[in-house]
Amino acid sequence: MSATPNRQFKNICVLSGFTYGKHKEFVEAAIDLGRSIAARKLHLVYRGGNRRLSKMVSEAAFIRGSQVLGIIPRVLKPLGSSSDSSTGEELVVSGMQERITEMLNHADAFIFLPGDLATLEALITLASWAHLHIHQKSIGAS
């Protein structure tokens, strides 16, 4: 799915559940993405929480002036996955499907980085909804 010519994006959603461990190049790429989002004066929406590559993107974007919104299911907050309020706003939702719906409501386009099963679920859901013409937002994966 590609962007239509002249399409303007203001809010970009980045999803990744990848635990990078020894993969320093993934961390560098995530930080570069956050910096690029901020340099283009875009707002960031991400899966919320204080772990994984999407958190690296959110911190890099926030430090450089982007508005950041983390969307997290209530059930994940007690597991130590809550957002740090110093890196933007947090929206707590009732479950995983509501999180995907809220991401769709808040974002103009989606970027998927390496992830976990929840990231794959979001990619499949959003791609299916695009196929069914529920939305026409761009989706990119790397």
XYZ file of N, CA and C in Angstrom:
426
model
N 0.847 -1.163 0.000
C 0.000 0.000 0.000
C 0.895 1.229 0.000
N 0.679 2.086 -0.919
C 1.541 3.255 -0.994
C 0.724 4.528 -0.863
N 1.413 5.593 -0.523
C 0.765 6.889 -0.356
C 0.386 7.434 -1.721
N -0.700 8.142 -1.763
C -1.072 8.816 -2.997
C -0.214 10.049 -3.143
N 0.076 10.479 -4.370
C 0.899 11.671 -4.553
C 0.286 12.879 -3.848
N 1.145 13.749 -3.337
C 0.735 14.985 -2.668
C -0.020 14.761 -1.368
N -0.006 13.571 -0.845
C -0.701 13.304 0.410
C 0.119 13.868 1.559
N -0.529 14.591 2.437
C 0.140 15.199 3.582
C -0.166 14.398 4.838
N 0.885 14.085 5.569
C 0.739 13.386 6.837
C 1.113 14.337 7.961
N 0.349 14.271 9.031
C 0.670 15.053 10.226
C 0.956 14.136 11.413
N 0.257 13.024 11.479
C 0.372 12.086 12.593
C 0.807 10.725 12.071
N 1.981 10.271 12.519
C 2.533 8.999 12.081
C 2.504 8.021 13.258
N 1.996 6.831 13.008
C 1.985 5.790 14.029
C 3.115 4.810 13.728
N 3.976 4.594 14.710
C 5.073 3.636 14.583
C 4.805 2.493 15.557
N 4.851 1.274 15.030
C 4.623 0.098 15.860
C 5.817 -0.830 15.781
N 6.247 -1.290 16.930
C 7.304 -2.277 17.023
C 7.260 -2.885 18.412
N 7.326 -4.179 18.472
C 7.405 -4.856 19.759
C 8.717 -5.589 19.900
N 9.682 -5.250 19.042
C 10.946 -5.966 19.001
C 11.810 -5.609 20.201
N 12.253 -6.612 20.927
C 13.217 -6.430 22.001
C 14.587 -6.554 21.363
N 15.294 -5.457 21.289
C 16.492 -5.353 20.465
C 17.716 -6.044 21.029
N 17.827 -6.206 22.325
C 18.967 -6.919 22.906
C 20.300 -6.436 22.377
N 20.998 -7.303 21.671
C 22.326 -6.988 21.161
C 22.303 -6.299 19.797
N 21.154 -6.012 19.248
C 21.032 -5.451 17.903
C 21.091 -3.935 17.938
N 22.290 -3.393 18.093
C 22.475 -1.951 18.201
C 22.001 -1.221 16.947
N 22.115 -1.853 15.786
C 21.694 -1.202 14.544
C 20.188 -0.935 14.518
N 19.399 -1.779 15.167
C 17.962 -1.544 15.247
C 17.660 -0.332 16.123
N 18.386 -0.200 17.220
C 18.219 0.952 18.109
C 18.571 2.228 17.353
N 19.677 2.215 16.637
C 20.089 3.394 15.869
C 19.047 3.764 14.822
N 18.500 2.774 14.135
C 17.467 3.037 13.125
C 16.209 3.611 13.770
N 15.822 3.094 14.931
C 14.638 3.600 15.627
C 14.844 5.046 16.059
N 16.013 5.348 16.582
C 16.311 6.725 17.002
C 16.331 7.650 15.791
N 16.925 7.200 14.693
C 16.931 8.004 13.464
C 15.508 8.277 12.969
N 14.642 7.276 13.061
C 13.251 7.468 12.650
C 12.582 8.520 13.521
N 12.767 8.451 14.834
C 12.201 9.455 15.740
C 12.700 10.846 15.417
N 13.985 10.963 15.142
C 14.562 12.262 14.773
C 13.964 12.777 13.469
N 13.776 11.892 12.505
C 13.193 12.284 11.217
C 11.749 12.755 11.371
N 11.009 12.075 12.224
C 9.620 12.475 12.480
C 9.593 13.885 13.055
N 10.462 14.150 14.019
C 10.517 15.478 14.630
C 11.005 16.527 13.633
N 12.000 16.196 12.831
C 12.538 17.156 11.856
C 11.481 17.572 10.837
N 10.541 16.673 10.559
C 9.463 16.974 9.613
C 8.246 17.591 10.307
N 8.416 17.866 11.608
C 7.356 18.473 12.423
C 6.068 17.642 12.416
N 6.244 16.337 12.496
C 5.121 15.410 12.558
C 4.861 15.035 14.006
N 3.656 14.567 14.265
C 3.290 14.049 15.581
C 3.424 12.534 15.530
N 3.771 11.945 16.666
C 3.970 10.506 16.743
C 2.896 9.861 17.590
N 2.360 8.762 17.096
C 1.485 7.875 17.850
C 2.230 6.550 17.932
N 2.261 5.944 19.115
C 2.907 4.638 19.234
C 2.151 3.781 20.225
N 2.582 2.560 20.380
C 1.845 1.566 21.165
C 1.892 1.795 22.659
N 2.599 2.803 23.108
C 2.694 3.082 24.533
C 3.676 2.152 25.212
N 3.901 2.395 26.447
C 4.821 1.566 27.203
C 6.233 2.111 27.176
N 7.066 1.513 27.984
C 8.423 2.019 28.130
C 9.465 1.005 27.703
N 9.137 0.198 26.722
C 10.044 -0.838 26.266
C 10.089 -0.870 24.744
N 11.095 -1.534 24.259
C 11.202 -1.927 22.873
C 11.521 -0.767 21.934
N 11.590 -1.083 20.646
C 12.020 -0.090 19.654
C 11.074 1.099 19.543
N 9.772 0.869 19.658
C 8.843 1.993 19.523
C 9.077 3.040 20.608
N 9.530 2.609 21.776
C 9.864 3.561 22.840
C 11.079 4.387 22.444
N 12.045 3.771 21.763
C 13.220 4.506 21.307
C 12.807 5.586 20.301
N 11.878 5.234 19.414
C 11.365 6.207 18.437
C 10.678 7.351 19.177
N 9.846 7.008 20.155
C 9.076 8.039 20.860
C 9.982 8.986 21.633
N 10.992 8.467 22.284
C 11.910 9.331 23.040
C 12.662 10.274 22.112
N 13.147 9.751 20.992
C 13.898 10.590 20.047
C 13.006 11.676 19.442
N 11.770 11.337 19.131
C 10.848 12.332 18.559
C 10.480 13.382 19.606
N 10.175 12.933 20.819
C 9.748 13.857 21.877
C 10.856 14.839 22.250
N 12.071 14.346 22.396
C 13.206 15.199 22.767
C 13.397 16.315 21.747
N 13.060 16.046 20.492
C 13.234 17.033 19.429
C 11.965 17.821 19.117
N 10.962 17.718 19.983
C 9.812 18.605 19.887
C 8.527 18.057 19.312
N 8.483 16.790 18.951
C 7.233 16.221 18.437
C 6.238 15.990 19.562
N 4.975 16.134 19.233
C 3.931 15.692 20.156
C 3.888 14.172 20.060
N 3.788 13.506 21.217
C 3.818 12.051 21.260
C 2.612 11.554 22.038
N 1.940 10.552 21.478
C 0.809 9.913 22.135
C 1.063 8.423 22.185
N 1.135 7.864 23.393
C 1.238 6.425 23.585
C -0.131 5.858 23.906
N -0.516 4.813 23.202
C -1.818 4.170 23.424
C -1.557 2.781 23.980
N -2.078 2.534 25.184
C -1.764 1.288 25.874
C -3.019 0.673 26.492
N -3.196 -0.636 26.340
C -4.320 -1.304 26.999
C -4.142 -1.308 28.521
N -5.224 -1.140 29.221
C -5.224 -1.100 30.694
C -4.521 -2.327 31.285
N -4.712 -3.490 30.684
C -4.151 -4.734 31.219
C -2.617 -4.724 31.209
N -1.980 -3.931 30.351
C -0.521 -3.907 30.287
C 0.122 -2.944 31.280
N -0.629 -2.014 31.823
C -0.060 -1.040 32.753
C 0.583 -1.688 33.984
N -0.060 -2.665 34.633
C 0.559 -3.265 35.822
C 1.795 -4.103 35.508
N 2.013 -4.425 34.245
C 3.148 -5.264 33.864
C 4.420 -4.452 33.650
N 4.383 -3.204 34.055
C 5.564 -2.371 33.901
C 5.691 -1.802 32.513
N 4.603 -1.776 31.777
C 4.640 -1.288 30.408
C 3.980 0.069 30.272
N 3.877 0.816 31.338
C 3.234 2.113 31.230
C 4.201 3.144 30.669
N 3.653 4.158 30.053
C 4.468 5.208 29.454
C 5.031 6.121 30.524
N 6.115 6.739 30.209
C 6.715 7.760 31.055
C 6.095 9.085 30.631
N 5.414 9.750 31.540
C 4.714 10.986 31.181
C 5.663 12.063 30.685
N 6.961 11.895 30.917
C 7.905 12.887 30.424
C 8.138 12.765 28.925
N 7.567 11.753 28.295
C 7.700 11.616 26.849
C 6.352 11.686 26.147
N 5.477 12.545 26.619
C 4.222 12.765 25.909
C 2.997 12.332 26.675
N 1.920 12.228 25.928
C 0.625 11.871 26.499
C 0.406 10.366 26.433
N -0.518 9.899 27.269
C -0.862 8.489 27.279
C -2.377 8.350 27.230
N -2.833 7.444 26.376
C -4.248 7.108 26.295
C -4.384 5.648 26.699
N -5.117 5.387 27.776
C -5.333 4.029 28.255
C -6.662 3.538 27.687
N -6.616 2.366 27.042
C -7.806 1.794 26.415
C -8.118 0.451 27.060
N -9.290 -0.096 26.737
C -9.730 -1.316 27.399
C -9.045 -2.578 26.901
N -8.596 -2.611 25.662
C -7.994 -3.839 25.148
C -7.193 -3.613 23.879
N -6.647 -4.695 23.360
C -5.770 -4.633 22.194
C -6.492 -4.142 20.938
N -7.695 -4.634 20.685
C -8.436 -4.180 19.495
C -8.782 -2.708 19.583
N -9.133 -2.242 20.775
C -9.412 -0.812 20.930
C -8.144 0.006 20.683
N -7.003 -0.529 21.075
C -5.745 0.184 20.816
C -5.534 0.352 19.310
N -5.747 -0.711 18.534
C -5.586 -0.610 17.087
C -6.568 0.405 16.509
N -7.803 0.372 16.981
C -8.812 1.331 16.506
C -8.407 2.758 16.843
N -7.926 2.996 18.053
C -7.497 4.345 18.444
C -6.283 4.798 17.648
N -5.366 3.876 17.372
C -4.225 4.228 16.525
C -4.713 4.651 15.142
N -5.679 3.933 14.608
C -6.252 4.286 13.312
C -6.906 5.658 13.375
N -7.592 5.957 14.468
C -8.258 7.255 14.620
C -7.275 8.415 14.760
N -6.101 8.158 15.326
C -5.143 9.231 15.609
C -4.046 9.386 14.562
N -3.883 8.433 13.662
C -2.752 8.461 12.731
C -3.209 8.632 11.281
N -2.324 9.245 10.504
C -2.553 9.407 9.058
C -1.838 8.319 8.261
N -0.825 7.703 8.855
C -0.044 6.659 8.194
C 0.620 5.801 9.266
N 1.077 4.616 8.857
C 1.654 3.652 9.787
C 3.003 3.172 9.293
N 3.939 3.051 10.228
C 5.246 2.468 9.953
C 5.427 1.315 10.927
N 5.712 0.139 10.394
C 5.949 -1.038 11.215
C 7.433 -1.388 11.184
N 8.007 -1.510 12.352
C 9.377 -1.961 12.523
C 9.317 -3.409 12.997
N 10.465 -4.100 13.121
C 10.412 -5.477 13.626
C 9.614 -5.544 14.922
N 8.810 -6.593 15.065
C 7.917 -6.627 16.207
C 7.640 -8.003 16.758
N 6.659 -8.018 17.638
C 6.205 -9.234 18.287
C 4.868 -9.640 17.682
N 4.174 -10.567 18.304
C 2.887 -11.017 17.768
C 1.836 -9.911 17.775
N 1.872 -9.029 18.774
C 0.910 -7.911 18.805
C 1.164 -6.955 17.640
N 2.426 -6.774 17.266
C 2.760 -5.931 16.122
C 2.243 -6.581 14.836
N 2.441 -7.874 14.707
C 1.942 -8.613 13.543
C 0.424 -8.538 13.476
N -0.235 -8.687 14.625
C -1.699 -8.588 14.663
C -2.161 -7.219 14.172
N -1.501 -6.161 14.621
C -1.874 -4.815 14.188
C -1.657 -4.642 12.689
N -0.551 -5.149 12.179
C -0.274 -5.058 10.742
C -1.342 -5.781 9.934
N -1.669 -6.995 10.342
C -2.689 -7.768 9.615
C -4.047 -7.084 9.703
N -4.405 -6.597 10.882
C -5.695 -5.914 11.046
C -5.773 -4.672 10.175
N -4.758 -3.830 10.238
C -4.792 -2.585 9.464
C -4.730 -2.851 7.965
N -3.942 -3.845 7.547
C -3.891 -4.196 6.124
C -5.234 -4.765 5.656
N -5.866 -5.580 6.491
C -7.183 -6.131 6.144
C -8.228 -5.021 6.027
N -8.195 -4.081 6.981
C -9.145 -2.975 6.941
C -8.920 -2.099 5.710
N -7.670 -1.942 5.302
C -7.384 -1.180 4.080
C -7.936 -1.930 2.863
N -7.736 -3.238 2.840
C -8.248 -4.066 1.746
C -9.774 -3.975 1.648
N -10.420 -3.872 2.789
C -11.885 -3.771 2.830
C -12.379 -2.333 2.689
N -11.453 -1.407 2.450
C -11.769 0.024 2.278
C -12.360 0.657 3.533
N -11.994 0.125 4.693
C -12.390 0.739 5.958
C -11.549 1.988 6.187
N -10.325 1.965 5.682
C -9.471 3.155 5.712
C -8.601 3.167 4.457
N -8.020 4.321 4.170
C -7.133 4.468 3.017
C -5.789 5.059 3.439
N -5.366 4.712 4.628
C -4.115 5.254 5.161
C -2.942 4.388 4.715
N -1.807 5.021 4.529
C -0.610 4.325 4.078
C -0.033 3.455 5.181
N 0.506 2.303 4.755
C 1.150 1.372 5.675
C 2.499 1.009 5.088
N 3.546 1.164 5.897
C 4.887 0.786 5.454
C 5.538 -0.092 6.490
N 6.375 -1.002 6.036
C 7.086 -1.906 6.947
C 8.533 -1.995 6.520
N 9.379 -2.172 7.516
C 10.795 -2.369 7.184
C 11.346 -3.587 7.892
